[in-house]
XYZ file of C-alpha atoms in Angstrom:
52
model
C 0.000 0.000 0.000
C 2.866 2.366 0.743
C 4.225 1.801 -2.767
C 0.916 2.845 -4.347
C 0.791 5.953 -2.183
C 4.303 6.908 -3.319
C 3.393 6.370 -6.974
C 0.300 8.534 -6.600
C 2.383 11.228 -4.933
C 4.894 11.198 -7.805
C 2.099 11.342 -10.392
C 0.476 14.222 -8.528
C 3.772 16.146 -8.414
C 4.342 15.599 -12.140
C 0.805 16.765 -12.916
C 1.364 19.908 -10.849
C 4.665 20.546 -12.601
C 3.024 20.106 -16.007
C 0.219 22.512 -15.082
C 2.764 25.058 -13.853
C 4.721 24.801 -17.114
C 1.538 25.153 -19.155
C 0.530 28.222 -17.146
C 3.941 29.820 -17.681
C 3.757 29.121 -21.422
C 0.259 30.574 -21.640
C 1.375 33.670 -19.722
C 4.316 34.249 -22.063
C 2.094 33.733 -25.114
C -0.429 36.242 -23.789
C 2.327 38.775 -23.120
C 3.536 38.376 -26.711
C 0.029 38.918 -28.096
C -0.478 42.003 -25.916
C 2.882 43.377 -27.062
C 1.976 42.860 -30.716
C -1.404 44.549 -30.216
C 0.265 47.546 -28.562
C 2.727 47.859 -31.451
C -0.080 47.676 -33.988
C -2.076 50.319 -32.102
C 0.978 52.590 -31.837
C 1.693 52.213 -35.554
C -1.940 52.992 -36.395
C -1.851 56.132 -34.251
C 1.375 57.284 -35.933
C -0.126 56.758 -39.383
C -3.297 58.583 -38.364
C -1.262 61.501 -36.990
C 0.852 61.678 -40.138
C -2.271 61.706 -42.321
C -3.791 64.596 -40.377
């Protein structure tokens, strides 16, 4: 029974580690998208100002 408990503990730790990695990847991806949107908005404002 102790062996099964240890295996479950290891599986649980790996699942937590995987979720943490996925969360970090999602956070970085979101930061990239936000950065691209800000650049696009800035470029659009510059073009609009130049056209005025």
